[in-house]
């Protein structure tokens, strides 16, 4: 009995070492995105290598990279046309939806990660959105989540980048992700998964900091900390801008 137990322990240790043989080493072209007054988007280059302490194991290898912006609840409303007018008919509260989400893969998604691993780690866009439940009278609650994905894909906020990760010699990998201009400020949680035959064998996590700087940061802080002063300043700027425009057109008219 003791020999069998010792043999099982040796097998577990051996399998653990096999998993530990492959580790992800990641690099970023930048770990900060600065949102300024003229910010029109950014491109993040992600690159890295797979470090091995032993020969490459058998099985189909895959690399997956996800970037998730800050999550927040969102109310999704369905409109219907009644008496010639479009009105809100049904509303579902999605508990948490990332403000930005990109998932890049080295091969078709379903070929390199199993559905069980996707469910466990919430890798795909659909699994990244958390919607616990909907009111009982809502018959097609899933359609509300699909609407969020569709709208944010149109806005380039949700991106599915299949086959966009280039893997060289089963060791080096690289890809790039376009960050649109309408980003939400906060920490963008980045995950890199290494898979073998659909199972995750290694994972690396890091953070990309997206923040407002310069005048954008000053105005943002002012609006949160001193809303009265911010409102008066906005009113003063509007009055001055109107006066300048009026004076300019008056000058043009008399010349």
PDB file of C-alpha atoms in Angstrom:
ATOM      1  CA  UNK A   1       0.000   0.000   0.000  1.00  0.00           C
ATOM      2  CA  UNK A   2       2.824   2.387   0.902  1.00  0.00           C
ATOM      3  CA  UNK A   3       4.554   1.641  -2.420  1.00  0.00           C
ATOM      4  CA  UNK A   4       1.373   2.474  -4.357  1.00  0.00           C
ATOM      5  CA  UNK A   5       0.974   5.743  -2.428  1.00  0.00           C
ATOM      6  CA  UNK A   6       4.619   6.667  -3.063  1.00  0.00           C
ATOM      7  CA  UNK A   7       4.198   5.876  -6.764  1.00  0.00           C
ATOM      8  CA  UNK A   8       1.110   8.139  -6.981  1.00  0.00           C
ATOM      9  CA  UNK A   9       2.981  10.986  -5.284  1.00  0.00           C
ATOM     10  CA  UNK A  10       5.869  10.587  -7.748  1.00  0.00           C
ATOM     11  CA  UNK A  11       3.424  10.742 -10.675  1.00  0.00           C
ATOM     12  CA  UNK A  12       1.838  13.922  -9.322  1.00  0.00           C
ATOM     13  CA  UNK A  13       5.229  15.560  -8.845  1.00  0.00           C
ATOM     14  CA  UNK A  14       6.289  14.489 -12.328  1.00  0.00           C
ATOM     15  CA  UNK A  15       3.142  15.903 -13.947  1.00  0.00           C
ATOM     16  CA  UNK A  16       3.624  19.141 -11.997  1.00  0.00           C
ATOM     17  CA  UNK A  17       7.163  19.451 -13.326  1.00  0.00           C
ATOM     18  CA  UNK A  18       5.914  18.902 -16.856  1.00  0.00           C
ATOM     19  CA  UNK A  19       3.593  21.872 -16.518  1.00  0.00           C
ATOM     20  CA  UNK A  20       6.339  23.980 -14.944  1.00  0.00           C
ATOM     21  CA  UNK A  21       8.657  23.271 -17.893  1.00  0.00           C
ATOM     22  CA  UNK A  22       6.910  25.951 -19.951  1.00  0.00           C
ATOM     23  CA  UNK A  23       6.700  29.515 -18.639  1.00  0.00           C
ATOM     24  CA  UNK A  24       5.668  32.730 -20.402  1.00  0.00           C
ATOM     25  CA  UNK A  25       8.024  35.710 -20.534  1.00  0.00           C
ATOM     26  CA  UNK A  26       6.199  38.845 -21.755  1.00  0.00           C
ATOM     27  CA  UNK A  27       7.206  42.231 -23.112  1.00  0.00           C
ATOM     28  CA  UNK A  28       5.112  45.339 -23.858  1.00  0.00           C
ATOM     29  CA  UNK A  29       5.858  48.244 -26.180  1.00  0.00           C
ATOM     30  CA  UNK A  30       4.317  50.426 -23.450  1.00  0.00           C
ATOM     31  CA  UNK A  31       2.673  49.751 -20.106  1.00  0.00           C
ATOM     32  CA  UNK A  32       0.902  53.121 -19.996  1.00  0.00           C
ATOM     33  CA  UNK A  33      -1.567  54.839 -22.324  1.00  0.00           C
ATOM     34  CA  UNK A  34      -1.873  58.589 -21.798  1.00  0.00           C
ATOM     35  CA  UNK A  35      -5.227  60.138 -22.734  1.00  0.00           C
ATOM     36  CA  UNK A  36      -4.641  63.753 -23.784  1.00  0.00           C
ATOM     37  CA  UNK A  37      -6.864  66.399 -25.373  1.00  0.00           C
ATOM     38  CA  UNK A  38      -5.894  65.198 -28.874  1.00  0.00           C
ATOM     39  CA  UNK A  39      -5.761  61.456 -28.105  1.00  0.00           C
ATOM     40  CA  UNK A  40      -7.003  59.483 -31.128  1.00  0.00           C
ATOM     41  CA  UNK A  41      -6.090  55.957 -30.091  1.00  0.00           C
ATOM     42  CA  UNK A  42      -2.979  53.887 -29.564  1.00  0.00           C
ATOM     43  CA  UNK A  43      -1.452  50.606 -30.709  1.00  0.00           C
ATOM     44  CA  UNK A  44      -0.011  48.260 -28.081  1.00  0.00           C
ATOM     45  CA  UNK A  45       2.614  45.768 -29.212  1.00  0.00           C
ATOM     46  CA  UNK A  46       2.776  42.620 -27.077  1.00  0.00           C
ATOM     47  CA  UNK A  47       5.655  40.215 -27.521  1.00  0.00           C
ATOM     48  CA  UNK A  48       7.252  37.472 -25.533  1.00  0.00           C
ATOM     49  CA  UNK A  49       8.803  34.046 -25.375  1.00  0.00           C
ATOM     50  CA  UNK A  50       8.068  30.620 -23.970  1.00  0.00           C
ATOM     51  CA  UNK A  51      10.814  29.530 -21.608  1.00  0.00           C
ATOM     52  CA  UNK A  52      11.377  25.791 -21.292  1.00  0.00           C
ATOM     53  CA  UNK A  53      13.456  23.745 -18.898  1.00  0.00           C
ATOM     54  CA  UNK A  54      13.038  20.609 -21.006  1.00  0.00           C
ATOM     55  CA  UNK A  55      12.280  19.641 -24.603  1.00  0.00           C
ATOM     56  CA  UNK A  56       8.957  20.863 -25.950  1.00  0.00           C
ATOM     57  CA  UNK A  57       6.094  18.549 -24.888  1.00  0.00           C
ATOM     58  CA  UNK A  58       3.879  16.852 -27.429  1.00  0.00           C
ATOM     59  CA  UNK A  59       0.500  18.343 -28.307  1.00  0.00           C
ATOM     60  CA  UNK A  60      -0.844  21.314 -30.225  1.00  0.00           C
ATOM     61  CA  UNK A  61       0.374  24.581 -28.699  1.00  0.00           C
ATOM     62  CA  UNK A  62      -1.633  27.795 -28.639  1.00  0.00           C
ATOM     63  CA  UNK A  63      -1.191  31.326 -27.319  1.00  0.00           C
ATOM     64  CA  UNK A  64      -4.074  33.558 -26.211  1.00  0.00           C
ATOM     65  CA  UNK A  65      -3.835  37.193 -25.082  1.00  0.00           C
ATOM     66  CA  UNK A  66      -6.713  39.122 -23.495  1.00  0.00           C
ATOM     67  CA  UNK A  67      -6.890  42.794 -22.494  1.00  0.00           C
ATOM     68  CA  UNK A  68      -9.836  43.846 -20.312  1.00  0.00           C
ATOM     69  CA  UNK A  69     -10.747  47.385 -19.327  1.00  0.00           C
ATOM     70  CA  UNK A  70     -12.527  48.299 -16.072  1.00  0.00           C
ATOM     71  CA  UNK A  71     -15.831  46.455 -15.650  1.00  0.00           C
ATOM     72  CA  UNK A  72     -19.031  48.201 -14.690  1.00  0.00           C
ATOM     73  CA  UNK A  73     -22.774  47.427 -14.660  1.00  0.00           C
ATOM     74  CA  UNK A  74     -24.785  48.511 -17.678  1.00  0.00           C
ATOM     75  CA  UNK A  75     -28.522  48.779 -18.301  1.00  0.00           C
ATOM     76  CA  UNK A  76     -29.550  47.389 -21.700  1.00  0.00           C
ATOM     77  CA  UNK A  77     -32.900  48.535 -23.055  1.00  0.00           C
ATOM     78  CA  UNK A  78     -34.956  47.016 -25.834  1.00  0.00           C
ATOM     79  CA  UNK A  79     -37.113  49.367 -27.885  1.00  0.00           C
ATOM     80  CA  UNK A  80     -40.371  48.631 -29.638  1.00  0.00           C
ATOM     81  CA  UNK A  81     -42.422  50.727 -32.002  1.00  0.00           C
ATOM     82  CA  UNK A  82     -45.829  51.593 -30.577  1.00  0.00           C
ATOM     83  CA  UNK A  83     -48.285  53.927 -32.289  1.00  0.00           C
ATOM     84  CA  UNK A  84     -45.481  55.061 -34.586  1.00  0.00           C
ATOM     85  CA  UNK A  85     -43.135  55.983 -31.711  1.00  0.00           C
ATOM     86  CA  UNK A  86     -40.073  54.041 -30.527  1.00  0.00           C
ATOM     87  CA  UNK A  87     -40.286  53.471 -26.765  1.00  0.00           C
ATOM     88  CA  UNK A  88     -38.261  51.457 -24.217  1.00  0.00           C
ATOM     89  CA  UNK A  89     -40.122  48.227 -23.615  1.00  0.00           C
ATOM     90  CA  UNK A  90     -37.744  45.941 -21.669  1.00  0.00           C
ATOM     91  CA  UNK A  91     -34.635  46.572 -19.562  1.00  0.00           C
ATOM     92  CA  UNK A  92     -32.012  44.107 -18.352  1.00  0.00           C
ATOM     93  CA  UNK A  93     -29.185  45.017 -15.964  1.00  0.00           C
ATOM     94  CA  UNK A  94     -25.899  43.416 -16.988  1.00  0.00           C
ATOM     95  CA  UNK A  95     -23.950  42.990 -13.751  1.00  0.00           C
ATOM     96  CA  UNK A  96     -20.470  43.659 -15.140  1.00  0.00           C
ATOM     97  CA  UNK A  97     -19.247  44.334 -18.664  1.00  0.00           C
ATOM     98  CA  UNK A  98     -15.658  45.348 -19.493  1.00  0.00           C
ATOM     99  CA  UNK A  99     -15.420  48.830 -20.961  1.00  0.00           C
ATOM    100  CA  UNK A 100     -12.880  47.361 -23.405  1.00  0.00           C
ATOM    101  CA  UNK A 101     -12.077  43.746 -24.235  1.00  0.00           C
ATOM    102  CA  UNK A 102      -9.743  42.251 -26.809  1.00  0.00           C
ATOM    103  CA  UNK A 103      -8.871  38.585 -27.226  1.00  0.00           C
ATOM    104  CA  UNK A 104      -6.135  37.590 -29.668  1.00  0.00           C
ATOM    105  CA  UNK A 105      -5.213  34.013 -30.565  1.00  0.00           C
ATOM    106  CA  UNK A 106      -2.539  32.173 -32.512  1.00  0.00           C
ATOM    107  CA  UNK A 107      -5.147  29.895 -34.138  1.00  0.00           C
ATOM    108  CA  UNK A 108      -8.940  29.594 -34.292  1.00  0.00           C
ATOM    109  CA  UNK A 109     -10.233  30.021 -30.741  1.00  0.00           C
ATOM    110  CA  UNK A 110     -12.082  26.710 -30.478  1.00  0.00           C
ATOM    111  CA  UNK A 111      -9.023  24.776 -31.678  1.00  0.00           C
ATOM    112  CA  UNK A 112      -6.615  25.919 -28.964  1.00  0.00           C
ATOM    113  CA  UNK A 113      -8.766  26.174 -25.844  1.00  0.00           C
ATOM    114  CA  UNK A 114     -11.540  23.917 -24.605  1.00  0.00           C
ATOM    115  CA  UNK A 115     -14.957  25.158 -23.603  1.00  0.00           C
ATOM    116  CA  UNK A 116     -14.274  24.048 -20.028  1.00  0.00           C
ATOM    117  CA  UNK A 117     -11.111  26.181 -19.825  1.00  0.00           C
ATOM    118  CA  UNK A 118     -12.944  29.098 -21.416  1.00  0.00           C
ATOM    119  CA  UNK A 119     -15.726  28.823 -18.852  1.00  0.00           C
ATOM    120  CA  UNK A 120     -13.275  28.506 -15.960  1.00  0.00           C
ATOM    121  CA  UNK A 121     -11.071  31.453 -16.977  1.00  0.00           C
ATOM    122  CA  UNK A 122     -13.675  33.628 -18.779  1.00  0.00           C
ATOM    123  CA  UNK A 123     -11.500  34.116 -21.842  1.00  0.00           C
ATOM    124  CA  UNK A 124     -13.930  34.723 -24.719  1.00  0.00           C
ATOM    125  CA  UNK A 125     -15.834  37.987 -25.086  1.00  0.00           C
ATOM    126  CA  UNK A 126     -19.123  36.273 -24.240  1.00  0.00           C
ATOM    127  CA  UNK A 127     -17.721  34.760 -21.027  1.00  0.00           C
ATOM    128  CA  UNK A 128     -16.051  38.022 -19.949  1.00  0.00           C
ATOM    129  CA  UNK A 129     -19.484  39.630 -19.448  1.00  0.00           C
ATOM    130  CA  UNK A 130     -21.183  38.706 -16.179  1.00  0.00           C
ATOM    131  CA  UNK A 131     -24.969  38.684 -16.248  1.00  0.00           C
ATOM    132  CA  UNK A 132     -26.361  36.819 -13.242  1.00  0.00           C
ATOM    133  CA  UNK A 133     -30.015  36.949 -14.096  1.00  0.00           C
ATOM    134  CA  UNK A 134     -32.868  38.845 -15.685  1.00  0.00           C
ATOM    135  CA  UNK A 135     -36.451  39.562 -14.598  1.00  0.00           C
ATOM    136  CA  UNK A 136     -38.797  36.607 -14.942  1.00  0.00           C
ATOM    137  CA  UNK A 137     -40.844  38.261 -17.682  1.00  0.00           C
ATOM    138  CA  UNK A 138     -37.797  38.561 -19.970  1.00  0.00           C
ATOM    139  CA  UNK A 139     -37.875  35.599 -22.367  1.00  0.00           C
ATOM    140  CA  UNK A 140     -34.641  36.179 -24.318  1.00  0.00           C
ATOM    141  CA  UNK A 141     -32.234  37.622 -21.754  1.00  0.00           C
ATOM    142  CA  UNK A 142     -29.219  36.350 -23.720  1.00  0.00           C
ATOM    143  CA  UNK A 143     -30.098  38.709 -26.562  1.00  0.00           C
ATOM    144  CA  UNK A 144     -29.382  41.686 -24.280  1.00  0.00           C
ATOM    145  CA  UNK A 145     -25.834  40.466 -23.663  1.00  0.00           C
ATOM    146  CA  UNK A 146     -25.434  39.876 -27.395  1.00  0.00           C
ATOM    147  CA  UNK A 147     -26.605  43.454 -28.001  1.00  0.00           C
ATOM    148  CA  UNK A 148     -23.857  44.798 -25.702  1.00  0.00           C
ATOM    149  CA  UNK A 149     -21.247  42.785 -27.602  1.00  0.00           C
ATOM    150  CA  UNK A 150     -22.571  43.860 -30.999  1.00  0.00           C
ATOM    151  CA  UNK A 151     -22.674  47.569 -30.124  1.00  0.00           C
ATOM    152  CA  UNK A 152     -19.229  47.604 -28.541  1.00  0.00           C
ATOM    153  CA  UNK A 153     -17.738  45.644 -31.426  1.00  0.00           C
ATOM    154  CA  UNK A 154     -19.065  48.348 -33.764  1.00  0.00           C
ATOM    155  CA  UNK A 155     -17.320  50.913 -31.539  1.00  0.00           C
ATOM    156  CA  UNK A 156     -14.052  48.888 -31.681  1.00  0.00           C
ATOM    157  CA  UNK A 157     -14.282  48.411 -27.906  1.00  0.00           C
ATOM    158  CA  UNK A 158     -14.689  44.628 -28.188  1.00  0.00           C
ATOM    159  CA  UNK A 159     -12.257  42.857 -30.517  1.00  0.00           C
ATOM    160  CA  UNK A 160     -11.935  39.189 -31.469  1.00  0.00           C
ATOM    161  CA  UNK A 161      -8.514  38.801 -33.114  1.00  0.00           C
ATOM    162  CA  UNK A 162      -8.285  35.175 -34.219  1.00  0.00           C
ATOM    163  CA  UNK A 163      -5.003  34.101 -35.864  1.00  0.00           C
ATOM    164  CA  UNK A 164      -3.484  37.505 -35.041  1.00  0.00           C
ATOM    165  CA  UNK A 165      -0.699  36.183 -32.790  1.00  0.00           C
ATOM    166  CA  UNK A 166       2.409  35.210 -34.736  1.00  0.00           C
ATOM    167  CA  UNK A 167       4.394  32.338 -33.207  1.00  0.00           C
ATOM    168  CA  UNK A 168       7.961  31.721 -34.416  1.00  0.00           C
ATOM    169  CA  UNK A 169       9.648  28.346 -33.905  1.00  0.00           C
ATOM    170  CA  UNK A 170       7.134  27.480 -31.158  1.00  0.00           C
ATOM    171  CA  UNK A 171       9.007  29.858 -28.852  1.00  0.00           C
ATOM    172  CA  UNK A 172       8.594  33.538 -29.749  1.00  0.00           C
ATOM    173  CA  UNK A 173       5.211  35.228 -30.147  1.00  0.00           C
ATOM    174  CA  UNK A 174       3.978  38.728 -30.947  1.00  0.00           C
ATOM    175  CA  UNK A 175       0.816  40.645 -31.757  1.00  0.00           C
ATOM    176  CA  UNK A 176      -0.585  44.174 -31.633  1.00  0.00           C
ATOM    177  CA  UNK A 177      -3.890  45.507 -30.339  1.00  0.00           C
ATOM    178  CA  UNK A 178      -5.472  48.791 -31.397  1.00  0.00           C
ATOM    179  CA  UNK A 179      -6.748  50.828 -28.462  1.00  0.00           C
ATOM    180  CA  UNK A 180      -9.525  53.172 -29.701  1.00  0.00           C
ATOM    181  CA  UNK A 181      -9.887  56.836 -28.769  1.00  0.00           C
ATOM    182  CA  UNK A 182     -12.955  56.273 -26.567  1.00  0.00           C
ATOM    183  CA  UNK A 183     -11.122  54.409 -23.810  1.00  0.00           C
ATOM    184  CA  UNK A 184     -12.220  54.429 -20.176  1.00  0.00           C
ATOM    185  CA  UNK A 185      -9.571  55.423 -17.665  1.00  0.00           C
ATOM    186  CA  UNK A 186      -8.275  52.706 -15.338  1.00  0.00           C
ATOM    187  CA  UNK A 187      -6.245  49.501 -15.119  1.00  0.00           C
ATOM    188  CA  UNK A 188      -6.425  47.210 -18.152  1.00  0.00           C
ATOM    189  CA  UNK A 189      -5.888  43.662 -16.935  1.00  0.00           C
ATOM    190  CA  UNK A 190      -3.800  41.711 -19.464  1.00  0.00           C
ATOM    191  CA  UNK A 191      -3.563  37.910 -19.468  1.00  0.00           C
ATOM    192  CA  UNK A 192      -1.449  35.604 -21.625  1.00  0.00           C
ATOM    193  CA  UNK A 193      -2.341  31.912 -21.770  1.00  0.00           C
ATOM    194  CA  UNK A 194      -0.229  29.071 -23.129  1.00  0.00           C
ATOM    195  CA  UNK A 195      -2.294  26.021 -24.086  1.00  0.00           C
ATOM    196  CA  UNK A 196      -1.565  22.423 -25.010  1.00  0.00           C
ATOM    197  CA  UNK A 197      -4.318  20.385 -26.670  1.00  0.00           C
ATOM    198  CA  UNK A 198      -6.906  22.856 -25.426  1.00  0.00           C
ATOM    199  CA  UNK A 199      -5.697  22.907 -21.813  1.00  0.00           C
ATOM    200  CA  UNK A 200      -4.029  25.906 -20.172  1.00  0.00           C
ATOM    201  CA  UNK A 201      -0.513  24.975 -19.025  1.00  0.00           C
ATOM    202  CA  UNK A 202       0.849  28.432 -18.177  1.00  0.00           C
ATOM    203  CA  UNK A 203      -0.487  31.927 -17.541  1.00  0.00           C
ATOM    204  CA  UNK A 204       1.082  35.376 -17.148  1.00  0.00           C
ATOM    205  CA  UNK A 205      -0.754  38.484 -15.893  1.00  0.00           C
ATOM    206  CA  UNK A 206       0.150  42.165 -16.097  1.00  0.00           C
ATOM    207  CA  UNK A 207      -1.479  45.610 -16.049  1.00  0.00           C
ATOM    208  CA  UNK A 208      -1.641  48.371 -18.673  1.00  0.00           C
ATOM    209  CA  UNK A 209      -2.347  51.735 -17.038  1.00  0.00           C
ATOM    210  CA  UNK A 210      -4.704  53.973 -19.017  1.00  0.00           C
ATOM    211  CA  UNK A 211      -5.020  57.474 -17.553  1.00  0.00           C
ATOM    212  CA  UNK A 212      -5.778  61.071 -18.431  1.00  0.00           C
ATOM    213  CA  UNK A 213      -2.845  63.504 -18.335  1.00  0.00           C
ATOM    214  CA  UNK A 214      -2.320  67.254 -18.700  1.00  0.00           C
ATOM    215  CA  UNK A 215      -5.416  69.383 -19.209  1.00  0.00           C
ATOM    216  CA  UNK A 216      -7.650  66.304 -19.438  1.00  0.00           C
ATOM    217  CA  UNK A 217      -6.513  65.177 -15.964  1.00  0.00           C
ATOM    218  CA  UNK A 218      -6.961  68.684 -14.492  1.00  0.00           C
ATOM    219  CA  UNK A 219     -10.501  69.064 -15.828  1.00  0.00           C
ATOM    220  CA  UNK A 220     -11.456  65.518 -14.797  1.00  0.00           C
ATOM    221  CA  UNK A 221     -10.241  66.035 -11.223  1.00  0.00           C
ATOM    222  CA  UNK A 222     -11.868  69.464 -11.051  1.00  0.00           C
ATOM    223  CA  UNK A 223     -15.243  68.067 -12.147  1.00  0.00           C
ATOM    224  CA  UNK A 224     -15.074  65.398  -9.400  1.00  0.00           C
ATOM    225  CA  UNK A 225     -13.550  67.390  -6.544  1.00  0.00           C
ATOM    226  CA  UNK A 226     -14.996  70.877  -7.150  1.00  0.00           C
ATOM    227  CA  UNK A 227     -18.110  70.554  -9.339  1.00  0.00           C
ATOM    228  CA  UNK A 228     -19.263  74.126  -8.546  1.00  0.00           C
ATOM    229  CA  UNK A 229     -15.976  75.658  -9.703  1.00  0.00           C
ATOM    230  CA  UNK A 230     -15.962  73.350 -12.724  1.00  0.00           C
ATOM    231  CA  UNK A 231     -19.469  74.481 -13.676  1.00  0.00           C
ATOM    232  CA  UNK A 232     -18.607  78.170 -13.260  1.00  0.00           C
ATOM    233  CA  UNK A 233     -15.413  77.706 -15.284  1.00  0.00           C
ATOM    234  CA  UNK A 234     -17.337  75.964 -18.071  1.00  0.00           C
ATOM    235  CA  UNK A 235     -19.903  78.776 -18.097  1.00  0.00           C
ATOM    236  CA  UNK A 236     -17.164  81.416 -18.213  1.00  0.00           C
ATOM    237  CA  UNK A 237     -15.413  79.641 -21.109  1.00  0.00           C
ATOM    238  CA  UNK A 238     -18.709  79.412 -23.021  1.00  0.00           C
ATOM    239  CA  UNK A 239     -19.396  83.145 -22.500  1.00  0.00           C
ATOM    240  CA  UNK A 240     -15.885  84.139 -23.573  1.00  0.00           C
ATOM    241  CA  UNK A 241     -16.024  81.856 -26.626  1.00  0.00           C
ATOM    242  CA  UNK A 242     -19.397  83.339 -27.628  1.00  0.00           C
ATOM    243  CA  UNK A 243     -18.105  86.910 -27.188  1.00  0.00           C
ATOM    244  CA  UNK A 244     -14.962  86.171 -29.238  1.00  0.00           C
ATOM    245  CA  UNK A 245     -16.999  84.597 -32.044  1.00  0.00           C
ATOM    246  CA  UNK A 246     -19.472  87.527 -32.053  1.00  0.00           C
ATOM    247  CA  UNK A 247     -16.644  90.067 -32.174  1.00  0.00           C
ATOM    248  CA  UNK A 248     -14.932  88.196 -34.997  1.00  0.00           C
ATOM    249  CA  UNK A 249     -18.049  88.084 -37.190  1.00  0.00           C
ATOM    250  CA  UNK A 250     -18.776  91.726 -36.399  1.00  0.00           C
ATOM    251  CA  UNK A 251     -15.269  92.630 -37.533  1.00  0.00           C
ATOM    252  CA  UNK A 252     -15.688  90.580 -40.744  1.00  0.00           C
ATOM    253  CA  UNK A 253     -18.983  92.283 -41.488  1.00  0.00           C
ATOM    254  CA  UNK A 254     -17.480  95.802 -41.226  1.00  0.00           C
ATOM    255  CA  UNK A 255     -14.390  95.126 -43.344  1.00  0.00           C
TER     256      UNK A 255
END
